[in-house]
Amino acid sequence: MTQEKPATAAMLAIGDEILSGRTKDKNIGHFADTMSLAGIDLKEVRIVPDEEPAIVTAVNALRERYDIVVTSGGIGPTHDDITADAIGAAFGRLVGEHPEAVARLEAYYEGRGLPFTQARRRMTRTPEGASLIDNPVSVAPGFSVENVHVLAGVPHVFQAMLGNLVETLPNGMPVMSRSVPCPLGEGDIGGPLAKLARERDGVSIGSYPRFAEGRYTTEIVIRSRDETLLDEAEAAVKALIGEVS
Amino acid sequence: MTQEKPATAAMLAIGDEILSGRTKDKNIGHFADTMSLAGIDLKEVRIVPDEEPAIVTAVNALRERYDIVVTSGGIGPTHDDITADAIGAAFGRLVGEHPEAVARLEAYYEGRGLPFTQARRRMTRTPEGASLIDNPVSVAPGFSVENVHVLAGVPHVFQAMLGNLVETLPNGMPVMSRSVPCPLGEGDIGGPLAKLARERDGVSIGSYPRFAEGRYTTEIVIRSRDETLLDEAEAAVKALIGEVS
């Protein structure tokens, strides 16, 4: 079996409220978990304010560097929701009302007896040629332009949209991981572990300090897309801990 | 009194474990809160893996664009802790053991009856000319090179180091904020609020959807460095809500 190189991804979170500390981001961790499970390598995350030049610069840097770019935030009905315009500017495409998005929102507000205000119509605006991403929670859709996928920032809407999107992305093999607890601190296991990590291809070995009950221990995490390599590395790490302890 | 322009800041979180989803970042929110209180404008956050080229590219982009850059992670004793080397590479400076850091760690490990291993010595490495940032929790220091400040990634150590660092940063005036609850959804208040926001200089007006008990309401947050402008904008927003409701 040929092992294809996994697709790479970046996330761009858009919003003054995250940078001011007012809102604590809950999407990055969920996105990272989702990419891991899909076998896609998340390589970079950026957070930028609701300012068009900052969004355009980040989108253009990320979409050229990575296979997949997912944005969160800035697609609601208010004046500070400028993501659609910024994505249009990044791609040099006009932005206008998407007929299918208009139809969905018209039906939704009519069904609830609410007026389809000018502010709500803002949520139907996409760059030309965009395809919609379904929003099973509050109807107003996200959209994709080439490899850039624009999702809402409200966590339960972000998660629902991402669930719809992820099935359409170019997936690799899932990454498997094993966690090995080590009773030694990083200062004791670090040297020998570095040597072991250098000797093993196809696995990534990370170590994470833990502090509890007045002493440091280490959690060693081994990751691979190949179960045999993972088994072998896990056995080697356990043997190493036995030797050093 | 002349109002100086506030300093700008960026944060760079370094670590495979955040991008893989294994660790959920807890430093970005704390950093954003700390900058807000200090009156410093946090303008961008990036997360990159433990890979030297990615760190160098990000550090060099951010340190030219913003007044202050703070990094988290990658300064522990293991082979995947490469931040000191990457910062050295970004500035074109040699990296070696910092004598004061060596003295502090030697004393610390001697006092605890622990060997000062080669792995632990890694934590004394800084680029030439770096100044140390005290670590009151676990001694191994962070460091500053020009406007780049390198802190640990473990949240309680990050917070302690940031507390020491922030007093030395070029502070502006604190940003004040007022939160006004609005019983209408964003779709109803969005249009009139946008008009009001355009008319007011020196204040930033954001709106955040809230969903509870089956309906959407909106929280409107007004921010300014000037209390009079803040008072005036708050009164205007409250009057607007009264008109539209």
GROMACS .gro file of C-alpha atoms in nm:
model
  490
    1MET     CA    1   0.000   0.000   0.000
    2THR     CA    2   0.135   0.339  -0.088
    3GLN     CA    3   0.116   0.585   0.197
    4GLU     CA    4   0.015   0.925   0.063
    5LYS     CA    5   0.151   1.233   0.230
    6PRO     CA    6  -0.120   1.373   0.458
    7ALA     CA    7  -0.293   1.696   0.362
    8THR     CA    8  -0.188   2.009   0.556
    9ALA     CA    9  -0.427   2.255   0.716
   10ALA     CA   10  -0.427   2.597   0.881
   11MET     CA   11  -0.693   2.772   1.085
   12LEU     CA   12  -0.762   3.145   1.096
   13ALA     CA   13  -0.975   3.267   1.386
   14ILE     CA   14  -1.116   3.615   1.319
   15GLY     CA   15  -1.237   3.844   1.596
   16ASP     CA   16  -1.147   4.142   1.814
   17GLU     CA   17  -1.324   3.972   2.105
   18ILE     CA   18  -1.064   3.692   2.122
   19LEU     CA   19  -0.768   3.932   2.107
   20SER     CA   20  -0.919   4.159   2.374
   21GLY     CA   21  -0.962   3.859   2.606
   22ARG     CA   22  -1.338   3.911   2.628
   23THR     CA   23  -1.416   3.579   2.461
   24LYS     CA   24  -1.203   3.272   2.526
   25ASP     CA   25  -1.159   3.075   2.203
   26LYS     CA   26  -1.319   2.731   2.210
   27ASN     CA   27  -1.278   2.643   1.842
   28ILE     CA   28  -0.903   2.591   1.804
   29GLY     CA   29  -0.886   2.286   2.031
   30HIS     CA   30  -1.189   2.128   1.865
   31PHE     CA   31  -1.047   2.197   1.519
   32ALA     CA   32  -0.712   2.043   1.618
   33ASP     CA   33  -0.887   1.728   1.745
   34THR     CA   34  -1.097   1.702   1.429
   35MET     CA   35  -0.795   1.734   1.200
   36SER     CA   36  -0.600   1.474   1.400
   37LEU     CA   37  -0.882   1.224   1.367
   38ALA     CA   38  -0.914   1.294   0.993
   39GLY     CA   39  -0.542   1.235   0.944
   40ILE     CA   40  -0.484   1.594   0.832
   41ASP     CA   41  -0.174   1.777   0.962
   42LEU     CA   42  -0.270   2.105   1.130
   43LYS     CA   43   0.043   2.315   1.074
   44GLU     CA   44  -0.050   2.668   1.181
   45VAL     CA   45  -0.317   2.873   1.357
   46ARG     CA   46  -0.355   3.250   1.346
   47ILE     CA   47  -0.589   3.487   1.527
   48VAL     CA   48  -0.645   3.830   1.371
   49PRO     CA   49  -0.881   4.122   1.446
   50ASP     CA   50  -1.193   4.225   1.250
   51GLU     CA   51  -0.983   4.434   1.011
   52GLU     CA   52  -0.987   4.367   0.639
   53PRO     CA   53  -0.613   4.417   0.567
   54ALA     CA   54  -0.517   4.178   0.851
   55ILE     CA   55  -0.761   3.911   0.729
   56VAL     CA   56  -0.655   3.947   0.364
   57THR     CA   57  -0.284   3.918   0.450
   58ALA     CA   58  -0.338   3.610   0.666
   59VAL     CA   59  -0.573   3.432   0.422
   60ASN     CA   60  -0.338   3.485   0.130
   61ALA     CA   61  -0.033   3.367   0.326
   62LEU     CA   62  -0.210   3.055   0.453
   63ARG     CA   63  -0.396   2.948   0.138
   64GLU     CA   64  -0.074   2.941  -0.062
   65ARG     CA   65   0.119   2.751   0.204
   66TYR     CA   66  -0.133   2.484   0.310
   67ASP     CA   67  -0.381   2.250   0.136
   68ILE     CA   68  -0.677   2.351   0.351
   69VAL     CA   69  -0.760   2.678   0.530
   70VAL     CA   70  -1.056   2.704   0.768
   71THR     CA   71  -1.167   3.037   0.913
   72SER     CA   72  -1.396   3.102   1.211
   73GLY     CA   73  -1.594   3.413   1.293
   74GLY     CA   74  -1.716   3.733   1.135
   75ILE     CA   75  -2.007   3.601   0.926
   76GLY     CA   76  -2.299   3.727   1.137
   77PRO     CA   77  -2.540   4.012   1.059
   78THR     CA   78  -2.361   4.312   1.216
   79HIS     CA   79  -2.124   4.579   1.084
   80ASP     CA   80  -1.820   4.413   1.243
   81ASP     CA   81  -1.887   4.091   1.047
   82ILE     CA   82  -1.657   4.156   0.752
   83THR     CA   83  -1.520   3.810   0.674
   84ALA     CA   84  -1.711   3.762   0.345
   85ASP     CA   85  -1.582   4.096   0.210
   86ALA     CA   86  -1.227   4.020   0.326
   87ILE     CA   87  -1.229   3.675   0.159
   88GLY     CA   88  -1.360   3.836  -0.160
   89ALA     CA   89  -1.077   4.092  -0.145
   90ALA     CA   90  -0.819   3.817  -0.081
   91PHE     CA   91  -0.929   3.631  -0.396
   92GLY     CA   92  -1.004   3.945  -0.600
   93ARG     CA   93  -1.369   3.839  -0.642
   94LEU     CA   94  -1.685   4.046  -0.618
   95VAL     CA   95  -1.908   3.978  -0.318
   96GLY     CA   96  -2.287   3.958  -0.350
   97GLU     CA   97  -2.595   3.779  -0.220
   98HIS     CA   98  -2.586   3.404  -0.286
   99PRO     CA   99  -2.931   3.309  -0.427
  100GLU     CA  100  -2.944   2.972  -0.248
  101ALA     CA  101  -2.847   3.137   0.085
  102VAL     CA  102  -3.119   3.402   0.032
  103ALA     CA  103  -3.377   3.129  -0.034
  104ARG     CA  104  -3.278   2.938   0.280
  105LEU     CA  105  -3.287   3.240   0.509
  106GLU     CA  106  -3.611   3.377   0.358
  107ALA     CA  107  -3.784   3.047   0.430
  108TYR     CA  108  -3.631   3.027   0.777
  109TYR     CA  109  -3.740   3.375   0.893
  110GLU     CA  110  -4.080   3.343   0.727
  111GLY     CA  111  -4.135   3.018   0.914
  112ARG     CA  112  -4.053   3.191   1.242
  113GLY     CA  113  -4.257   3.503   1.166
  114LEU     CA  114  -3.948   3.723   1.183
  115PRO     CA  115  -3.862   4.004   0.940
  116PHE     CA  116  -3.583   3.931   0.688
  117THR     CA  117  -3.399   4.255   0.772
  118GLN     CA  118  -3.117   4.416   0.577
  119ALA     CA  119  -2.881   4.308   0.859
  120ARG     CA  120  -2.991   3.943   0.821
  121ARG     CA  121  -2.947   3.966   0.441
  122ARG     CA  122  -2.578   4.040   0.509
  123MET     CA  123  -2.545   3.674   0.605
  124THR     CA  124  -2.621   3.567   0.245
  125ARG     CA  125  -2.323   3.753   0.098
  126THR     CA  126  -2.041   3.541  -0.046
  127PRO     CA  127  -1.763   3.594  -0.300
  128GLU     CA  128  -1.860   3.499  -0.658
  129GLY     CA  129  -1.835   3.128  -0.725
  130ALA     CA  130  -1.848   3.026  -0.358
  131SER     CA  131  -2.018   2.701  -0.259
  132LEU     CA  132  -2.224   2.687   0.059
  133ILE     CA  133  -2.149   2.494   0.378
  134ASP     CA  134  -2.468   2.381   0.554
  135ASN     CA  135  -2.552   2.521   0.896
  136PRO     CA  136  -2.788   2.276   1.069
  137VAL     CA  137  -2.809   2.497   1.380
  138SER     CA  138  -2.910   2.846   1.268
  139VAL     CA  139  -2.938   2.807   0.886
  140ALA     CA  140  -2.714   3.102   0.777
  141PRO     CA  141  -2.452   2.907   0.580
  142GLY     CA  142  -2.074   2.913   0.570
  143PHE     CA  143  -1.900   2.897   0.232
  144SER     CA  144  -1.595   2.769   0.048
  145VAL     CA  145  -1.382   2.950  -0.210
  146GLU     CA  146  -1.119   2.715  -0.357
  147ASN     CA  147  -0.928   2.577  -0.055
  148VAL     CA  148  -1.058   2.835   0.196
  149HIS     CA  149  -1.358   2.733   0.407
  150VAL     CA  150  -1.542   3.002   0.602
  151LEU     CA  151  -1.728   2.893   0.918
  152ALA     CA  152  -1.916   3.072   1.195
  153GLY     CA  153  -1.741   3.160   1.521
  154VAL     CA  154  -2.013   3.059   1.770
  155PRO     CA  155  -1.877   2.724   1.894
  156HIS     CA  156  -2.185   2.504   1.847
  157VAL     CA  157  -2.236   2.643   1.495
  158PHE     CA  158  -1.863   2.611   1.414
  159GLN     CA  159  -1.868   2.248   1.523
  160ALA     CA  160  -2.181   2.165   1.323
  161MET     CA  161  -2.042   2.329   1.007
  162LEU     CA  162  -1.704   2.159   1.052
  163GLY     CA  163  -1.877   1.823   1.084
  164ASN     CA  164  -2.036   1.882   0.741
  165LEU     CA  165  -1.715   2.015   0.589
  166VAL     CA  166  -1.469   1.753   0.710
  167GLU     CA  167  -1.623   1.472   0.506
  168THR     CA  168  -1.545   1.664   0.189
  169LEU     CA  169  -1.178   1.731   0.270
  170PRO     CA  170  -0.885   1.536   0.124
  171ASN     CA  171  -0.819   1.297   0.414
  172GLY     CA  172  -0.503   1.107   0.493
  173MET     CA  173  -0.468   0.817   0.731
  174PRO     CA  174  -0.565   0.889   1.091
  175VAL     CA  175  -0.275   0.953   1.326
  176MET     CA  176  -0.256   0.699   1.608
  177SER     CA  177  -0.102   0.784   1.942
  178ARG     CA  178   0.016   0.606   2.256
  179SER     CA  179   0.075   0.771   2.589
  180VAL     CA  180   0.342   0.629   2.821
  181PRO     CA  181   0.362   0.765   3.179
  182CYS     CA  182   0.718   0.809   3.303
  183PRO     CA  183   0.795   0.852   3.675
  184LEU     CA  184   1.106   1.062   3.599
  185GLY     CA  185   1.119   1.435   3.530
  186GLU     CA  186   1.204   1.565   3.183
  187GLY     CA  187   1.552   1.657   3.304
  188ASP     CA  188   1.631   1.290   3.368
  189ILE     CA  189   1.462   1.125   3.070
  190GLY     CA  190   1.526   1.407   2.818
  191GLY     CA  191   1.875   1.308   2.704
  192PRO     CA  192   1.816   0.934   2.649
  193LEU     CA  193   1.474   1.005   2.494
  194ALA     CA  194   1.626   1.245   2.240
  195LYS     CA  195   1.866   0.972   2.127
  196LEU     CA  196   1.580   0.724   2.087
  197ALA     CA  197   1.367   0.978   1.896
  198ARG     CA  198   1.650   1.043   1.649
  199GLU     CA  199   1.684   0.670   1.578
  200ARG     CA  200   1.317   0.613   1.486
  201ASP     CA  201   1.165   0.718   1.154
  202GLY     CA  202   0.790   0.746   1.095
  203VAL     CA  203   0.710   0.822   1.458
  204SER     CA  204   0.700   1.150   1.648
  205ILE     CA  205   0.793   1.137   2.016
  206GLY     CA  206   0.689   1.423   2.243
  207SER     CA  207   0.729   1.470   2.616
  208TYR     CA  208   0.508   1.674   2.847
  209PRO     CA  209   0.595   1.771   3.203
  210ARG     CA  210   0.341   1.690   3.473
  211PHE     CA  211   0.357   1.840   3.820
  212ALA     CA  212   0.159   1.680   4.101
  213GLU     CA  213   0.209   1.613   4.470
  214GLY     CA  214   0.525   1.820   4.480
  215ARG     CA  215   0.718   1.645   4.204
  216TYR     CA  216   0.764   1.646   3.828
  217THR     CA  217   0.691   1.341   3.616
  218THR     CA  218   0.671   1.314   3.238
  219GLU     CA  219   0.410   1.192   2.996
  220ILE     CA  220   0.564   1.061   2.677
  221VAL     CA  221   0.340   1.057   2.370
  222ILE     CA  222   0.428   0.861   2.058
  223ARG     CA  223   0.243   0.931   1.733
  224SER     CA  224   0.246   0.753   1.400
  225ARG     CA  225   0.027   0.669   1.105
  226ASP     CA  226   0.171   0.312   1.110
  227GLU     CA  227   0.061   0.077   1.389
  228THR     CA  228   0.366  -0.149   1.369
  229LEU     CA  229   0.607   0.143   1.402
  230LEU     CA  230   0.394   0.269   1.690
  231ASP     CA  231   0.408  -0.068   1.871
  232GLU     CA  232   0.785  -0.089   1.829
  233ALA     CA  233   0.843   0.267   1.951
  234GLU     CA  234   0.616   0.217   2.252
  235ALA     CA  235   0.810  -0.096   2.354
  236ALA     CA  236   1.142   0.090   2.311
  237VAL     CA  237   1.026   0.384   2.524
  238LYS     CA  238   0.905   0.153   2.802
  239ALA     CA  239   1.235  -0.033   2.798
  240LEU     CA  240   1.423   0.297   2.814
  241ILE     CA  241   1.225   0.413   3.118
  242GLY     CA  242   1.310   0.083   3.288
  243GLU     CA  243   1.683   0.130   3.215
  244VAL     CA  244   1.703   0.492   3.334
  245SER     CA  245   1.482   0.458   3.647
  246MET     CA  246  -0.274   6.533   2.873
  247THR     CA  247  -0.145   6.388   2.550
  248GLN     CA  248  -0.282   6.046   2.470
  249GLU     CA  249  -0.003   5.828   2.337
  250LYS     CA  250  -0.082   5.559   2.085
  251PRO     CA  251  -0.092   5.225   2.271
  252ALA     CA  252   0.185   4.973   2.212
  253THR     CA  253   0.100   4.674   1.991
  254ALA     CA  254   0.170   4.311   2.078
  255ALA     CA  255   0.164   3.966   1.920
  256MET     CA  256   0.184   3.622   2.078
  257LEU     CA  257   0.348   3.313   1.927
  258ALA     CA  258   0.254   2.981   2.088
  259ILE     CA  259   0.502   2.707   1.995
  260GLY     CA  260   0.420   2.339   2.020
  261ASP     CA  261   0.314   2.031   1.824
  262GLU     CA  262   0.094   1.930   2.118
  263ILE     CA  263  -0.143   2.226   2.065
  264LEU     CA  264  -0.173   2.167   1.689
  265SER     CA  265  -0.236   1.794   1.739
  266GLY     CA  266  -0.517   1.871   1.982
  267ARG     CA  267  -0.348   1.681   2.261
  268THR     CA  268  -0.303   1.990   2.478
  269LYS     CA  269  -0.566   2.262   2.487
  270ASP     CA  270  -0.398   2.602   2.500
  271LYS     CA  271  -0.460   2.793   2.821
  272ASN     CA  272  -0.215   3.078   2.766
  273ILE     CA  273  -0.371   3.279   2.484
  274GLY     CA  274  -0.678   3.385   2.684
  275HIS     CA  275  -0.466   3.478   2.985
  276PHE     CA  276  -0.225   3.674   2.765
  277ALA     CA  277  -0.513   3.861   2.599
  278ASP     CA  278  -0.656   3.957   2.940
  279THR     CA  279  -0.315   4.072   3.063
  280MET     CA  280  -0.253   4.290   2.757
  281SER     CA  281  -0.602   4.447   2.784
  282LEU     CA  282  -0.542   4.542   3.143
  283ALA     CA  283  -0.199   4.687   3.060
  284GLY     CA  284  -0.348   4.898   2.781
  285ILE     CA  285  -0.149   4.716   2.514
  286ASP     CA  286  -0.324   4.626   2.186
  287LEU     CA  287  -0.292   4.253   2.114
  288LYS     CA  288  -0.309   4.245   1.733
  289GLU     CA  289  -0.221   3.889   1.632
  290VAL     CA  290  -0.166   3.539   1.769
  291ARG     CA  291   0.000   3.251   1.588
  292ILE     CA  292   0.048   2.886   1.680
  293VAL     CA  293   0.329   2.697   1.505
  294PRO     CA  294   0.484   2.350   1.547
  295ASP     CA  295   0.822   2.265   1.707
  296GLU     CA  296   0.999   2.321   1.374
  297GLU     CA  297   1.277   2.576   1.342
  298PRO     CA  298   1.187   2.720   1.000
  299ALA     CA  299   0.824   2.776   1.109
  300ILE     CA  300   0.933   2.949   1.432
  301VAL     CA  301   1.194   3.166   1.255
  302THR     CA  302   0.947   3.279   0.987
  303ALA     CA  303   0.680   3.367   1.243
  304VAL     CA  304   0.916   3.547   1.485
  305ASN     CA  305   1.068   3.758   1.210
  306ALA     CA  306   0.728   3.852   1.066
  307LEU     CA  307   0.586   3.946   1.408
  308ARG     CA  308   0.884   4.130   1.556
  309GLU     CA  309   0.898   4.368   1.262
  310ARG     CA  310   0.525   4.432   1.262
  311TYR     CA  311   0.453   4.479   1.636
  312ASP     CA  312   0.617   4.654   1.932
  313ILE     CA  313   0.614   4.348   2.158
  314VAL     CA  314   0.629   3.974   2.077
  315VAL     CA  315   0.580   3.712   2.348
  316THR     CA  316   0.638   3.342   2.280
  317SER     CA  317   0.523   3.043   2.486
  318GLY     CA  318   0.663   2.692   2.489
  319GLY     CA  319   0.966   2.495   2.378
  320ILE     CA  320   1.217   2.601   2.648
  321GLY     CA  321   1.224   2.280   2.854
  322PRO     CA  322   1.502   2.019   2.875
  323THR     CA  323   1.407   1.778   2.595
  324HIS     CA  324   1.509   1.741   2.231
  325ASP     CA  325   1.181   1.893   2.107
  326ASP     CA  326   1.249   2.215   2.301
  327ILE     CA  327   1.409   2.418   2.023
  328THR     CA  328   1.280   2.768   2.089
  329ALA     CA  329   1.616   2.915   2.208
  330ASP     CA  330   1.791   2.791   1.893
  331ALA     CA  331   1.510   2.917   1.670
  332ILE     CA  332   1.516   3.264   1.830
  333GLY     CA  333   1.894   3.271   1.786
  334ALA     CA  334   1.850   3.181   1.419
  335ALA     CA  335   1.579   3.447   1.374
  336PHE     CA  336   1.814   3.718   1.506
  337GLY     CA  337   2.132   3.571   1.352
  338ARG     CA  338   2.288   3.534   1.698
  339LEU     CA  339   2.491   3.248   1.844
  340VAL     CA  340   2.321   3.046   2.119
  341GLY     CA  341   2.509   2.937   2.431
  342GLU     CA  342   2.477   2.881   2.805
  343HIS     CA  343   2.385   3.199   2.993
  344PRO     CA  344   2.617   3.215   3.299
  345GLU     CA  345   2.353   3.359   3.531
  346ALA     CA  346   2.101   3.091   3.425
  347VAL     CA  347   2.365   2.821   3.486
  348ALA     CA  348   2.432   2.962   3.835
  349ARG     CA  349   2.061   2.968   3.922
  350LEU     CA  350   1.994   2.613   3.804
  351GLU     CA  351   2.312   2.471   3.960
  352ALA     CA  352   2.208   2.611   4.297
  353TYR     CA  353   1.850   2.491   4.252
  354TYR     CA  354   1.936   2.130   4.167
  355GLU     CA  355   2.211   2.113   4.428
  356GLY     CA  356   1.961   2.230   4.688
  357ARG     CA  357   1.723   1.952   4.589
  358GLY     CA  358   1.995   1.686   4.568
  359LEU     CA  359   1.925   1.632   4.196
  360PRO     CA  360   2.191   1.590   3.926
  361PHE     CA  361   2.242   1.890   3.693
  362THR     CA  362   2.214   1.673   3.381
  363GLN     CA  363   2.304   1.769   3.024
  364ALA     CA  364   1.930   1.782   2.948
  365ARG     CA  365   1.874   2.031   3.232
  366ARG     CA  366   2.171   2.241   3.111
  367ARG     CA  367   1.977   2.289   2.784
  368MET     CA  368   1.746   2.520   2.979
  369THR     CA  369   2.032   2.769   3.032
  370ARG     CA  370   2.086   2.826   2.659
  371THR     CA  371   1.997   3.170   2.522
  372PRO     CA  372   2.098   3.377   2.219
  373GLU     CA  373   2.395   3.608   2.282
  374GLY     CA  374   2.299   3.931   2.456
  375ALA     CA  375   1.969   3.797   2.592
  376SER     CA  376   1.844   3.921   2.930
  377LEU     CA  377   1.674   3.675   3.165
  378ILE     CA  378   1.307   3.670   3.274
  379ASP     CA  379   1.267   3.535   3.628
  380ASN     CA  380   1.080   3.211   3.684
  381PRO     CA  381   0.955   3.207   4.043
  382VAL     CA  382   0.794   2.863   3.997
  383SER     CA  383   1.061   2.628   3.864
  384VAL     CA  384   1.368   2.858   3.834
  385ALA     CA  385   1.467   2.786   3.469
  386PRO     CA  386   1.436   3.139   3.326
  387GLY     CA  387   1.277   3.281   3.015
  388PHE     CA  388   1.465   3.546   2.821
  389SER     CA  389   1.428   3.859   2.610
  390VAL     CA  390   1.611   3.949   2.288
  391GLU     CA  391   1.522   4.304   2.177
  392ASN     CA  392   1.140   4.311   2.158
  393VAL     CA  393   1.094   3.930   2.167
  394HIS     CA  394   1.019   3.776   2.507
  395VAL     CA  395   1.045   3.398   2.543
  396LEU     CA  396   0.832   3.234   2.814
  397ALA     CA  397   0.759   2.877   2.921
  398GLY     CA  398   0.449   2.697   2.791
  399VAL     CA  399   0.332   2.533   3.116
  400PRO     CA  400   0.044   2.763   3.215
  401HIS     CA  401   0.138   2.836   3.577
  402VAL     CA  402   0.498   2.908   3.475
  403PHE     CA  403   0.384   3.116   3.176
  404GLN     CA  404   0.162   3.324   3.401
  405ALA     CA  405   0.433   3.379   3.662
  406MET     CA  406   0.688   3.484   3.400
  407LEU     CA  407   0.436   3.713   3.228
  408GLY     CA  408   0.363   3.880   3.561
  409ASN     CA  409   0.733   3.965   3.591
  410LEU     CA  410   0.761   4.072   3.228
  411VAL     CA  411   0.454   4.292   3.198
  412GLU     CA  412   0.582   4.555   3.441
  413THR     CA  413   0.878   4.618   3.210
  414LEU     CA  414   0.670   4.663   2.891
  415PRO     CA  415   0.583   5.000   2.735
  416ASN     CA  416   0.228   5.041   2.868
  417GLY     CA  417  -0.044   5.259   2.731
  418MET     CA  418  -0.364   5.360   2.907
  419PRO     CA  419  -0.590   5.077   3.017
  420VAL     CA  420  -0.885   5.011   2.789
  421MET     CA  421  -1.218   5.058   2.965
  422SER     CA  422  -1.527   4.871   2.859
  423ARG     CA  423  -1.901   4.880   2.921
  424SER     CA  424  -2.137   4.595   2.851
  425VAL     CA  425  -2.498   4.674   2.756
  426PRO     CA  426  -2.747   4.387   2.736
  427CYS     CA  427  -2.991   4.415   2.446
  428PRO     CA  428  -3.312   4.209   2.434
  429LEU     CA  429  -3.310   4.207   2.052
  430GLY     CA  430  -3.122   3.964   1.826
  431GLU     CA  431  -2.826   4.083   1.616
  432GLY     CA  432  -3.046   4.076   1.305
  433ASP     CA  433  -3.271   4.347   1.451
  434ILE     CA  434  -3.013   4.571   1.620
  435GLY     CA  435  -2.731   4.519   1.366
  436GLY     CA  436  -2.829   4.784   1.110
  437PRO     CA  437  -2.897   5.075   1.350
  438LEU     CA  438  -2.593   4.981   1.562
  439ALA     CA  439  -2.362   4.992   1.257
  440LYS     CA  440  -2.478   5.348   1.185
  441LEU     CA  441  -2.411   5.452   1.545
  442ALA     CA  442  -2.066   5.288   1.543
  443ARG     CA  443  -1.967   5.476   1.225
  444GLU     CA  444  -2.063   5.807   1.386
  445ARG     CA  445  -1.844   5.767   1.698
  446ASP     CA  446  -1.466   5.811   1.699
  447GLY     CA  447  -1.244   5.687   1.981
  448VAL     CA  448  -1.474   5.403   2.077
  449SER     CA  449  -1.504   5.049   1.946
  450ILE     CA  450  -1.850   4.892   1.952
  451GLY     CA  451  -1.883   4.515   1.927
  452SER     CA  452  -2.188   4.291   1.944
  453TYR     CA  453  -2.203   3.932   2.062
  454PRO     CA  454  -2.496   3.698   2.009
  455ARG     CA  455  -2.634   3.520   2.315
  456PHE     CA  456  -2.868   3.224   2.291
  457ALA     CA  457  -3.070   3.122   2.593
  458GLU     CA  458  -3.419   2.991   2.663
  459GLY     CA  459  -3.492   2.945   2.294
  460ARG     CA  460  -3.416   3.298   2.176
  461TYR     CA  461  -3.129   3.515   2.063
  462THR     CA  462  -3.036   3.833   2.245
  463THR     CA  463  -2.729   4.052   2.200
  464GLU     CA  464  -2.461   4.178   2.431
  465ILE     CA  465  -2.317   4.507   2.310
  466VAL     CA  466  -1.968   4.594   2.434
  467ILE     CA  467  -1.826   4.943   2.406
  468ARG     CA  468  -1.453   5.000   2.456
  469SER     CA  469  -1.248   5.317   2.482
  470ARG     CA  470  -0.942   5.462   2.649
  471ASP     CA  471  -1.142   5.780   2.724
  472GLU     CA  472  -1.408   5.765   2.996
  473THR     CA  473  -1.612   6.061   2.863
  474LEU     CA  474  -1.638   5.910   2.514
  475LEU     CA  475  -1.731   5.580   2.679
  476ASP     CA  476  -2.010   5.741   2.885
  477GLU     CA  477  -2.149   5.917   2.579
  478ALA     CA  478  -2.142   5.604   2.364
  479GLU     CA  479  -2.308   5.396   2.639
  480ALA     CA  480  -2.593   5.649   2.668
  481ALA     CA  481  -2.634   5.652   2.289
  482VAL     CA  482  -2.648   5.271   2.268
  483LYS     CA  483  -2.908   5.252   2.546
  484ALA     CA  484  -3.119   5.518   2.374
  485LEU     CA  485  -3.094   5.326   2.047
  486ILE     CA  486  -3.212   5.001   2.209
  487GLY     CA  487  -3.511   5.191   2.351
  488GLU     CA  488  -3.597   5.330   2.005
  489VAL     CA  489  -3.571   4.999   1.820
  490SER     CA  490  -3.742   4.775   2.078
   0.00000   0.00000   0.00000
